[in-house]
Short mmCIF file of C-alpha atoms and ligand atoms in Angstrom, two decimals:
data_model
loop_
_atom_site.label_atom_id
_atom_site.label_comp_id
_atom_site.label_asym_id
_atom_site.label_seq_id
_atom_site.Cartn_x
_atom_site.Cartn_y
_atom_site.Cartn_z
CA MET A 217 -92.05 -163.54 188.15
CA ILE A 218 -90.21 -166.56 189.43
CA VAL A 219 -87.53 -167.89 187.13
CA ASP A 220 -87.13 -171.63 187.58
CA ALA A 221 -83.42 -171.87 188.41
CA LEU A 222 -83.08 -175.24 186.71
CA ASP A 223 -84.18 -173.73 183.36
CA LEU A 224 -80.96 -171.71 183.41
CA ILE A 225 -78.56 -174.60 183.83
CA SER A 226 -80.16 -178.00 183.38
CA SER A 227 -78.74 -179.88 180.37
CA ALA A 228 -82.08 -181.59 179.87
CA HIS A 229 -83.88 -178.23 179.64
CA TYR A 230 -81.48 -176.99 176.96
CA GLY A 231 -81.79 -180.31 175.14
CA GLU A 232 -85.54 -179.94 175.00
CA PHE A 233 -86.14 -176.19 174.64
CA GLY A 234 -82.83 -174.56 173.63
CA PRO A 235 -81.50 -171.45 175.46
CA PRO A 236 -83.82 -169.77 178.04
CA HIS A 237 -84.02 -166.34 176.37
CA ARG A 238 -87.32 -165.36 178.03
CA GLN A 239 -85.98 -166.12 181.53
CA TRP A 240 -82.76 -164.19 180.86
CA ALA A 241 -84.71 -161.13 179.70
CA GLU A 242 -86.57 -161.18 183.02
CA LEU A 243 -83.37 -161.57 185.02
CA ARG A 244 -81.65 -158.70 183.19
CA ALA A 245 -84.35 -156.38 184.48
CA GLN A 246 -83.74 -157.41 188.12
CA PRO A 247 -80.86 -157.04 190.59
CA LEU A 248 -78.18 -159.73 190.30
CA ARG A 249 -79.70 -163.02 191.50
CA TYR A 250 -78.27 -165.96 193.43
CA VAL A 251 -80.01 -169.11 192.21
CA GLU A 252 -80.22 -172.50 193.90
CA PRO A 253 -81.21 -175.13 191.34
CA GLU A 254 -82.02 -178.48 192.89
CA GLY A 255 -79.40 -181.17 192.36
CA HIS A 256 -76.93 -178.65 191.00
CA GLU A 257 -74.21 -176.27 192.21
CA HIS A 258 -75.69 -172.90 193.21
CA PHE A 259 -74.51 -169.71 191.50
CA TRP A 260 -74.97 -166.00 190.82
CA ALA A 261 -76.71 -165.72 187.44
CA VAL A 262 -74.89 -162.94 185.57
CA THR A 263 -77.07 -161.96 182.64
CA ARG A 264 -76.17 -158.32 181.91
CA HIS A 265 -73.49 -157.28 179.39
CA ALA A 266 -71.84 -154.72 181.71
CA ASP A 267 -71.59 -157.17 184.65
CA ILE A 268 -69.97 -159.86 182.49
CA MET A 269 -67.38 -157.39 181.17
CA GLU A 270 -66.57 -156.25 184.68
CA ILE A 271 -66.22 -159.75 186.18
CA SER A 272 -64.14 -160.96 183.20
CA SER A 273 -61.77 -158.01 183.68
CA ARG A 274 -61.01 -158.86 187.34
CA PRO A 275 -59.31 -162.29 187.37
CA GLU A 276 -57.74 -161.49 190.75
CA ASP A 277 -61.28 -161.35 192.26
CA PHE A 278 -63.11 -163.82 189.97
CA CYS A 279 -60.89 -166.74 188.97
CA ASN A 280 -60.97 -169.60 186.45
CA GLY A 281 -58.71 -171.88 188.47
CA GLU A 282 -61.66 -173.51 190.28
CA GLY A 283 -63.13 -174.70 186.97
CA ILE A 284 -65.27 -173.23 184.22
CA VAL A 285 -68.42 -175.37 184.35
CA LEU A 286 -71.10 -175.70 187.01
CA LEU A 287 -71.63 -179.30 188.07
CA THR A 288 -74.61 -181.39 189.02
CA ASP A 289 -74.46 -182.98 192.50
CA GLN A 290 -73.83 -186.29 190.78
CA GLN A 291 -70.87 -184.86 188.85
CA VAL A 292 -69.45 -183.41 192.09
CA ARG A 293 -69.61 -186.86 193.71
CA ARG A 294 -68.06 -188.48 190.64
CA ARG A 295 -65.23 -185.96 190.60
CA GLU A 296 -64.52 -186.52 194.29
CA SER A 297 -64.11 -190.26 193.74
CA SER A 298 -62.38 -189.91 190.36
CA GLN A 299 -59.54 -192.24 189.43
CA ILE A 300 -58.53 -190.43 186.23
CA PRO A 301 -54.75 -190.90 186.37
CA VAL A 302 -53.61 -187.29 185.91
CA ALA A 303 -55.14 -183.90 186.49
CA MET A 304 -54.94 -182.06 183.17
CA LYS A 305 -55.29 -178.32 183.38
CA THR A 306 -55.67 -176.25 180.22
CA ILE A 307 -55.25 -172.49 179.77
CA ILE A 308 -58.93 -171.80 180.26
CA GLU A 309 -58.59 -173.12 183.84
CA MET A 310 -55.53 -171.01 184.65
CA ASP A 311 -55.22 -167.58 186.23
CA PRO A 312 -52.55 -164.87 186.01
CA PRO A 313 -49.60 -165.01 185.96
CA GLU A 314 -49.54 -168.71 184.92
CA HIS A 315 -52.28 -168.16 182.35
CA GLY A 316 -50.35 -165.61 180.30
CA VAL A 317 -47.23 -167.78 180.23
CA PHE A 318 -49.11 -170.76 178.78
CA ARG A 319 -51.34 -168.67 176.48
CA ARG A 320 -48.27 -167.15 174.83
CA VAL A 321 -47.12 -170.64 173.80
CA ALA A 322 -49.65 -170.61 170.94
CA SER A 323 -50.93 -167.02 170.69
CA ARG A 324 -48.46 -166.19 167.86
CA TYR A 325 -50.11 -168.87 165.72
CA PHE A 326 -53.59 -167.41 166.14
CA THR A 327 -52.90 -163.77 165.19
CA PRO A 328 -54.72 -162.38 162.11
CA ARG A 329 -51.50 -162.77 160.06
CA GLY A 330 -50.99 -166.30 161.34
CA ILE A 331 -54.52 -167.21 160.33
CA GLU A 332 -54.20 -165.60 156.87
CA ARG A 333 -51.76 -168.39 156.00
CA LEU A 334 -54.60 -170.88 156.49
CA ALA A 335 -56.94 -169.18 153.99
CA GLU A 336 -56.54 -171.87 151.36
CA ILE A 337 -57.17 -174.74 153.81
CA VAL A 338 -60.24 -173.00 155.20
CA ASP A 339 -61.73 -172.09 151.79
CA GLN A 340 -61.03 -175.54 150.38
CA SER A 341 -62.71 -177.17 153.39
CA ALA A 342 -65.86 -175.03 153.06
CA ARG A 343 -66.08 -175.68 149.31
CA SER A 344 -65.64 -179.42 149.69
CA VAL A 345 -68.35 -179.87 152.34
CA ILE A 346 -70.84 -177.99 150.15
CA ASP A 347 -69.72 -179.94 147.04
CA ALA A 348 -70.27 -183.20 148.91
CA LEU A 349 -73.97 -182.35 149.34
CA GLY A 350 -74.68 -182.83 145.62
CA ALA A 351 -76.95 -180.59 143.54
CA GLU A 352 -80.13 -181.00 145.55
CA GLY A 353 -81.82 -183.15 148.16
CA GLU A 354 -82.30 -183.46 151.88
CA ALA A 355 -79.54 -183.70 154.49
CA ASP A 356 -78.78 -183.33 158.16
CA PHE A 357 -76.79 -180.10 157.95
CA VAL A 358 -75.06 -180.77 161.29
CA THR A 359 -73.58 -184.15 160.46
CA GLU A 360 -73.05 -183.38 156.74
CA VAL A 361 -71.94 -179.76 156.77
CA THR A 362 -71.41 -177.78 159.94
CA GLN A 363 -69.39 -180.33 161.89
CA ARG A 364 -67.36 -181.43 158.86
CA HIS A 365 -65.92 -178.00 158.09
CA PRO A 366 -64.29 -177.17 161.47
CA LEU A 367 -63.25 -180.81 161.82
CA ARG A 368 -61.25 -180.59 158.57
CA VAL A 369 -59.69 -177.24 159.44
CA LEU A 370 -58.69 -178.16 163.00
CA SER A 371 -57.48 -181.63 162.05
CA THR A 372 -55.22 -180.09 159.43
CA ILE A 373 -53.56 -177.64 161.82
CA LEU A 374 -53.23 -180.28 164.54
CA GLY A 375 -51.70 -182.86 162.18
CA ILE A 376 -54.55 -185.39 162.25
CA GLU A 377 -54.86 -187.46 159.09
CA PRO A 378 -58.24 -187.40 157.25
CA GLU A 379 -58.78 -191.10 158.05
CA GLN A 380 -58.49 -190.36 161.80
CA GLU A 381 -61.09 -187.57 161.74
CA GLU A 382 -64.03 -189.85 162.48
CA GLN A 383 -62.31 -191.30 165.52
CA LEU A 384 -61.41 -187.86 166.82
CA LEU A 385 -64.97 -186.66 166.34
CA GLU A 386 -66.33 -189.61 168.26
CA LEU A 387 -63.85 -189.18 171.09
CA THR A 388 -64.56 -185.50 171.62
CA ALA A 389 -68.31 -185.99 171.37
CA GLN A 390 -68.05 -188.55 174.16
CA LEU A 391 -65.72 -186.49 176.27
CA PHE A 392 -67.67 -183.25 176.01
CA GLY A 393 -71.20 -184.31 175.09
CA GLY A 394 -72.52 -183.24 178.48
CA ASP A 395 -75.25 -185.56 179.66
CA ASP A 396 -76.50 -186.40 176.21
CA PRO A 397 -77.07 -190.19 176.13
CA GLU A 398 -76.65 -190.27 172.31
CA LEU A 399 -73.06 -189.10 172.74
CA GLN A 400 -71.91 -191.24 175.65
CA ARG A 401 -69.57 -194.18 175.44
CA GLU A 402 -70.71 -197.49 176.81
CA GLY A 403 -68.62 -199.00 179.58
CA GLU A 404 -68.95 -200.91 182.79
CA THR A 405 -69.09 -197.59 184.61
CA ARG A 406 -68.84 -193.98 183.50
CA GLU A 407 -65.58 -193.79 185.39
CA GLN A 408 -64.10 -196.69 183.44
CA ALA A 409 -65.39 -195.29 180.15
CA GLY A 410 -63.74 -191.96 181.07
CA ILE A 411 -60.34 -193.55 181.69
CA GLU A 412 -60.48 -195.48 178.41
CA LEU A 413 -61.44 -192.33 176.57
CA PHE A 414 -58.55 -190.43 178.06
CA MET A 415 -56.10 -193.17 177.06
CA ASP A 416 -57.42 -193.20 173.48
CA PHE A 417 -56.87 -189.47 173.23
CA TYR A 418 -53.44 -189.78 174.74
CA GLU A 419 -52.44 -192.37 172.17
CA MET A 420 -53.73 -190.39 169.21
CA PHE A 421 -52.08 -187.10 170.13
CA ASN A 422 -48.90 -188.63 171.51
CA THR A 423 -48.16 -190.25 168.16
CA ILE A 424 -48.41 -186.83 166.50
CA ILE A 425 -46.33 -185.16 169.21
CA GLN A 426 -43.52 -187.72 168.80
CA ASP A 427 -43.65 -187.42 165.01
CA ARG A 428 -43.42 -183.58 165.06
CA ARG A 429 -40.52 -183.68 167.48
CA ALA A 430 -38.65 -185.95 165.05
CA ASN A 431 -39.88 -184.25 161.83
CA PRO A 432 -40.82 -180.61 162.50
CA ARG A 433 -43.14 -178.86 160.01
CA ASP A 434 -44.68 -175.42 159.69
CA ASP A 435 -47.87 -176.16 161.65
CA LEU A 436 -49.51 -175.75 165.06
CA ALA A 437 -48.83 -179.41 165.89
CA THR A 438 -45.08 -178.73 165.64
CA MET A 439 -45.36 -175.48 167.60
CA LEU A 440 -47.05 -177.34 170.47
CA ALA A 441 -44.85 -180.44 170.32
CA THR A 442 -41.65 -178.40 170.50
CA ALA A 443 -42.86 -175.52 172.71
CA THR A 444 -40.80 -174.11 175.53
CA LEU A 445 -42.04 -171.81 178.26
CA GLU A 446 -40.50 -168.38 178.84
CA ASN A 447 -38.14 -169.83 181.45
CA GLY A 448 -36.74 -172.16 178.78
CA GLU A 449 -38.40 -175.31 180.19
CA PRO A 450 -40.09 -177.53 177.59
CA LEU A 451 -43.86 -177.88 177.83
CA GLY A 452 -44.55 -181.13 179.74
CA ASP A 453 -46.30 -184.06 178.02
CA ILE A 454 -49.56 -183.59 179.90
CA GLU A 455 -49.58 -179.85 179.24
CA THR A 456 -48.92 -180.47 175.54
CA LEU A 457 -51.76 -182.96 175.39
CA GLY A 458 -53.98 -180.47 177.23
CA TYR A 459 -53.18 -177.83 174.61
CA TYR A 460 -54.19 -180.16 171.77
CA LEU A 461 -57.40 -180.96 173.55
CA ILE A 462 -58.36 -177.37 174.34
CA VAL A 463 -57.64 -176.21 170.78
CA PHE A 464 -59.64 -179.01 169.23
CA ASN A 465 -62.47 -178.98 171.69
CA ALA A 466 -62.79 -175.22 172.15
CA GLY A 467 -62.61 -174.80 168.38
CA HIS A 468 -64.80 -177.59 167.07
CA ASP A 469 -68.18 -177.53 168.79
CA THR A 470 -68.23 -173.75 169.02
CA THR A 471 -67.64 -173.27 165.29
CA ARG A 472 -70.03 -176.09 164.43
CA HIS A 473 -72.84 -174.59 166.51
CA SER A 474 -72.17 -171.09 165.13
CA LEU A 475 -72.53 -172.46 161.61
CA THR A 476 -75.64 -174.48 162.42
CA GLY A 477 -77.12 -171.42 164.12
CA ALA A 478 -76.29 -169.39 161.01
CA PHE A 479 -78.25 -171.85 158.86
CA GLN A 480 -81.18 -171.67 161.29
CA ALA A 481 -81.06 -167.87 161.31
CA PHE A 482 -81.04 -167.71 157.50
CA LEU A 483 -83.84 -170.28 157.27
CA ASP A 484 -85.90 -168.07 159.60
CA ASN A 485 -84.83 -164.82 157.89
CA PRO A 486 -84.37 -165.53 154.15
CA ASP A 487 -84.33 -161.77 153.43
CA GLN A 488 -81.00 -161.59 155.31
CA LEU A 489 -79.44 -164.19 153.00
CA THR A 490 -80.66 -162.22 149.96
CA ARG A 491 -79.16 -159.07 151.49
CA LEU A 492 -75.80 -160.76 152.03
CA ARG A 493 -75.83 -162.26 148.54
CA ASP A 494 -76.55 -158.84 147.00
CA ASP A 495 -73.92 -157.00 149.02
CA SER A 496 -70.80 -158.99 149.87
CA SER A 497 -69.38 -156.00 151.78
CA LEU A 498 -71.73 -157.11 154.58
CA MET A 499 -69.73 -160.31 155.16
CA LYS A 500 -67.74 -158.93 158.10
CA THR A 501 -70.77 -157.68 160.01
CA ALA A 502 -72.70 -160.85 159.11
CA VAL A 503 -70.03 -163.05 160.74
CA GLU A 504 -70.08 -160.98 163.95
CA GLU A 505 -73.87 -161.09 163.95
CA VAL A 506 -73.81 -164.89 163.68
CA VAL A 507 -71.58 -165.12 166.76
CA ARG A 508 -73.71 -162.60 168.68
CA TYR A 509 -77.02 -164.18 167.78
CA VAL A 510 -76.00 -167.82 168.21
CA ALA A 511 -73.56 -167.44 171.17
CA PRO A 512 -72.66 -171.15 171.25
CA VAL A 513 -70.61 -170.80 174.45
CA ASN A 514 -73.59 -170.31 176.71
CA TYR A 515 -71.66 -169.48 179.86
CA MET A 516 -68.32 -169.71 181.66
CA LYS A 517 -67.98 -170.07 185.41
CA ARG A 518 -65.93 -167.76 187.62
CA THR A 519 -65.29 -168.24 191.37
CA ALA A 520 -64.81 -165.45 193.95
CA THR A 521 -61.24 -165.60 195.31
CA HIS A 522 -62.15 -163.72 198.54
CA ASP A 523 -65.09 -162.06 200.29
CA LEU A 524 -66.10 -158.94 198.41
CA VAL A 525 -69.01 -156.68 197.49
CA PHE A 526 -70.23 -156.74 193.90
CA ASP A 527 -73.09 -154.63 192.59
CA GLY A 528 -74.23 -154.03 196.19
CA HIS A 529 -74.27 -157.75 197.08
CA ASP A 530 -72.10 -159.47 199.69
CA ILE A 531 -70.15 -162.16 197.92
CA ALA A 532 -68.42 -164.93 199.89
CA LYS A 533 -65.10 -166.49 198.93
CA GLY A 534 -65.91 -169.57 196.81
CA ASP A 535 -69.22 -168.21 195.44
CA MET A 536 -69.69 -169.22 191.83
CA PHE A 537 -70.83 -167.03 188.95
CA ALA A 538 -72.28 -168.11 185.60
CA LEU A 539 -71.45 -165.50 182.95
CA PHE A 540 -74.26 -166.04 180.45
CA TYR A 541 -72.77 -164.68 177.21
CA ALA A 542 -75.88 -165.69 175.29
CA SER A 543 -77.90 -163.38 177.54
CA ALA A 544 -75.40 -160.48 177.36
CA ASN A 545 -75.63 -160.71 173.56
CA ARG A 546 -79.35 -159.93 173.75
CA ASP A 547 -79.00 -157.17 176.38
CA GLU A 548 -81.38 -154.40 175.36
CA ALA A 549 -79.14 -151.85 177.13
CA VAL A 550 -76.47 -152.49 174.47
CA PHE A 551 -78.22 -153.85 171.36
CA GLU A 552 -81.08 -152.26 169.49
CA ASP A 553 -83.84 -154.76 168.82
CA PRO A 554 -81.61 -157.56 170.20
CA ASP A 555 -83.75 -160.50 169.04
CA ARG A 556 -83.52 -159.42 165.41
CA PHE A 557 -80.93 -161.18 163.21
CA ASP A 558 -79.39 -158.36 161.19
CA VAL A 559 -76.39 -159.10 158.93
CA GLY A 560 -75.56 -155.39 158.77
CA ARG A 561 -75.60 -154.79 162.55
CA SER A 562 -73.07 -152.13 163.53
CA PRO A 563 -71.84 -151.47 166.13
CA ASN A 564 -71.89 -154.99 167.51
CA ARG A 565 -70.06 -155.24 170.83
CA HIS A 566 -71.08 -158.84 171.45
CA LEU A 567 -69.45 -161.07 174.07
CA GLY A 568 -69.71 -164.30 172.06
CA PHE A 569 -65.92 -164.69 172.26
CA GLY A 570 -65.81 -163.65 175.90
CA TRP A 571 -63.87 -160.68 177.18
CA ALA A 572 -60.45 -159.65 178.57
CA GLU A 573 -58.02 -162.21 180.09
CA HIS A 574 -59.54 -165.34 178.49
CA TYR A 575 -60.86 -163.76 175.27
CA CYS A 576 -61.14 -166.57 172.73
CA LEU A 577 -57.69 -167.52 171.46
CA GLY A 578 -59.16 -168.88 168.22
CA ALA A 579 -61.46 -165.95 167.39
CA HIS A 580 -59.68 -165.07 164.12
CA LEU A 581 -59.70 -168.68 162.97
CA ALA A 582 -63.38 -168.97 163.91
CA ARG A 583 -64.19 -165.83 161.91
CA ALA A 584 -62.26 -167.16 158.89
CA SER A 585 -64.07 -170.52 159.06
CA ILE A 586 -67.50 -168.91 159.37
CA THR A 587 -66.71 -166.44 156.55
CA ALA A 588 -65.67 -169.26 154.20
CA LEU A 589 -68.90 -171.19 154.75
CA LEU A 590 -71.14 -168.10 154.51
CA GLN A 591 -69.44 -167.26 151.20
CA GLN A 592 -70.36 -170.69 149.87
CA LEU A 593 -73.88 -170.34 151.23
CA ALA A 594 -74.40 -166.89 149.69
CA ALA A 595 -72.92 -167.89 146.34
CA ARG A 596 -74.47 -171.34 145.91
CA MET A 597 -77.61 -171.89 147.98
CA GLU A 598 -80.45 -171.32 145.49
CA TRP A 599 -83.16 -172.49 147.85
CA MET A 600 -83.50 -174.21 151.25
CA GLU A 601 -86.23 -175.03 153.75
CA PRO A 602 -86.45 -177.01 157.02
CA ALA A 603 -87.10 -180.72 156.50
CA GLY A 604 -87.94 -181.36 160.16
CA PRO A 605 -87.40 -179.85 163.61
CA PRO A 606 -83.85 -179.38 164.95
CA GLU A 607 -82.72 -181.59 167.86
CA TYR A 608 -80.52 -179.98 170.50
CA VAL A 609 -77.52 -181.43 172.33
CA ALA A 610 -78.42 -181.92 176.00
CA SER A 611 -75.82 -179.50 177.35
CA SER A 612 -76.06 -176.06 178.93
CA PHE A 613 -72.38 -175.24 178.40
CA VAL A 614 -71.71 -175.31 174.66
CA VAL A 615 -75.15 -175.16 173.17
CA GLY A 616 -76.66 -175.99 169.80
CA PRO A 617 -78.42 -178.54 167.61
CA LYS A 618 -77.06 -182.03 167.02
CA HIS A 619 -79.37 -182.51 164.02
CA LEU A 620 -80.81 -180.00 161.53
CA PRO A 621 -82.68 -181.58 158.62
CA VAL A 622 -82.78 -179.30 155.56
CA ARG A 623 -84.08 -179.61 151.95
CA TYR A 624 -82.01 -177.62 149.49
CA ARG A 625 -81.00 -176.88 145.93
CA LEU A 626 -77.50 -175.68 145.08
CA ALA A 627 -76.06 -173.85 142.11
CA GLN A 628 -73.09 -175.79 140.77
CA PRO A 629 -69.66 -174.18 141.14
CA PRO A 630 -68.39 -172.25 138.11
CA GLY A 631 -66.08 -174.31 135.85
C1 LIG B 840 -67.43 -169.27 166.82
C2 LIG B 840 -66.56 -170.04 167.43
C3 LIG B 840 -66.04 -169.78 168.80
C4 LIG B 840 -66.65 -169.20 169.87
C5 LIG B 840 -68.06 -168.61 169.94
C6 LIG B 840 -65.71 -169.23 170.97
C7 LIG B 840 -65.96 -168.69 172.23
C8 LIG B 840 -65.06 -168.69 173.27
C9 LIG B 840 -65.32 -168.15 174.58
C10 LIG B 840 -66.65 -167.52 175.04
C11 LIG B 840 -64.21 -168.32 175.34
C12 LIG B 840 -64.02 -167.95 176.82
C13 LIG B 840 -63.74 -166.49 176.93
C14 LIG B 840 -63.74 -165.99 178.33
O1 LIG B 840 -63.79 -166.79 179.31
O2 LIG B 840 -63.65 -164.76 178.49
C15 LIG B 840 -63.23 -168.97 174.50
C16 LIG B 840 -61.96 -169.32 174.90
C17 LIG B 840 -61.09 -170.05 174.12
N1 LIG B 840 -61.25 -170.40 172.80
FE1 LIG B 840 -62.86 -170.00 171.64
N2 LIG B 840 -64.56 -169.84 170.55
C18 LIG B 840 -64.72 -170.19 169.24
C19 LIG B 840 -63.78 -170.80 168.42
C20 LIG B 840 -62.52 -171.17 168.81
C21 LIG B 840 -61.53 -171.78 167.97
C22 LIG B 840 -61.71 -172.06 166.47
C23 LIG B 840 -60.45 -172.06 168.76
C24 LIG B 840 -59.13 -172.70 168.41
C25 LIG B 840 -58.76 -173.12 167.28
C26 LIG B 840 -60.76 -171.59 170.10
C27 LIG B 840 -59.91 -171.68 171.18
C28 LIG B 840 -60.15 -171.12 172.41
C29 LIG B 840 -59.23 -171.22 173.52
C30 LIG B 840 -57.88 -171.94 173.51
C31 LIG B 840 -59.81 -170.54 174.60
C32 LIG B 840 -59.22 -170.32 175.99
C33 LIG B 840 -58.50 -169.00 176.00
C34 LIG B 840 -57.91 -168.64 177.33
O3 LIG B 840 -58.28 -169.21 178.35
O4 LIG B 840 -57.03 -167.76 177.34
N3 LIG B 840 -62.02 -171.06 170.09
N4 LIG B 840 -63.76 -169.18 173.24
#
């Protein structure tokens, strides 16, 4: 079998067909493969669970500092001639020891106990997006439900007022919408649009940063605005802005796609929703199963820091690796009947949140947000069916539908 290398990485392919599960299954059965998609950076396609765990655990050999996404030739050229005023590096693009120093700036906030304090915000957000749907009808569940909920939660912890949410949503969609034309800002050139976008972000977050420095509160915005590193130095302005951006961006689209994928999975497997409704003790395993099955972060890139041998292959310094989490999560060597969506799956050693050094900082918040919406779904969704085909975002990095039309009927909340 010959896997078409572009199927693995082309944004357009994901936009049209969704994730290439069939191709990954074939690659998992073969030795590690170096693929050379036309018009794109070449890479080792890492599809097996064990290989991804191993590479993620060796940051000294496989680093993040050279970037986390694979670029098209056009993007490489654009980056080389870029005039974006400052290079902003976030924790996901750092390596030890710098990475740990910056990660610890916010890690206290994201512990299970830290996240427990947000329970009311998270539950209220989930309830209100479902309430806003009305008793019955037809809606795009992405724009009406699954993107609203994480937007509310993240905006609250980052200090963004409800009336600014729309603007923030638009800005991040433009900044991270991959090559999707529906999500791109118009401008004389892409370069110019990029600079304007950056300045808009800067203005929005800088206002909050200044406010929290003058009027500290008990929130993440204040923690970031007043953070000092372990050597006592304050976090610089660009680093602070980078932290806001990574928290919002890493948290929003991932949670949104997990929730949309959960709706799709329950539409395809209504027996699993009945099971969850009848036995709420399955909630914990259901949430993990959603993240395994959907795996919205499709891959992360790693780069070899020196010549080495991996899995019997000669690797050259600078070789790039795509760690396909969505493939690892269907690895038949680890998961029984991996294509089945099973809300009671246990054990479930999925890699949807990554592994080791860069393991998702927001995993507990993501779990809380997904739990809150699944609780609403289990308690109140009397009936639902697809009202049209889903449409996918044209991106191979963070992957999922941008539209999901659904017809539904809801039970009204008690009281
Ligand atoms: C279901 C939702 C989510 C999924 C599937 C997800 C997945 C991931 C993955 C795969 C990584 C990279 C791990 C690696 O390279 O080993 C990551 C990193 C990260 N995530 Fe999440 N994430 C989610 C939600 C969130 C939320 C809600 C936040 C913040 C509020 C967040 C913040 C971060 C940050 C800051 C990093 C970088 C960590 C580091 O480099 O040390 N994520 N996430």
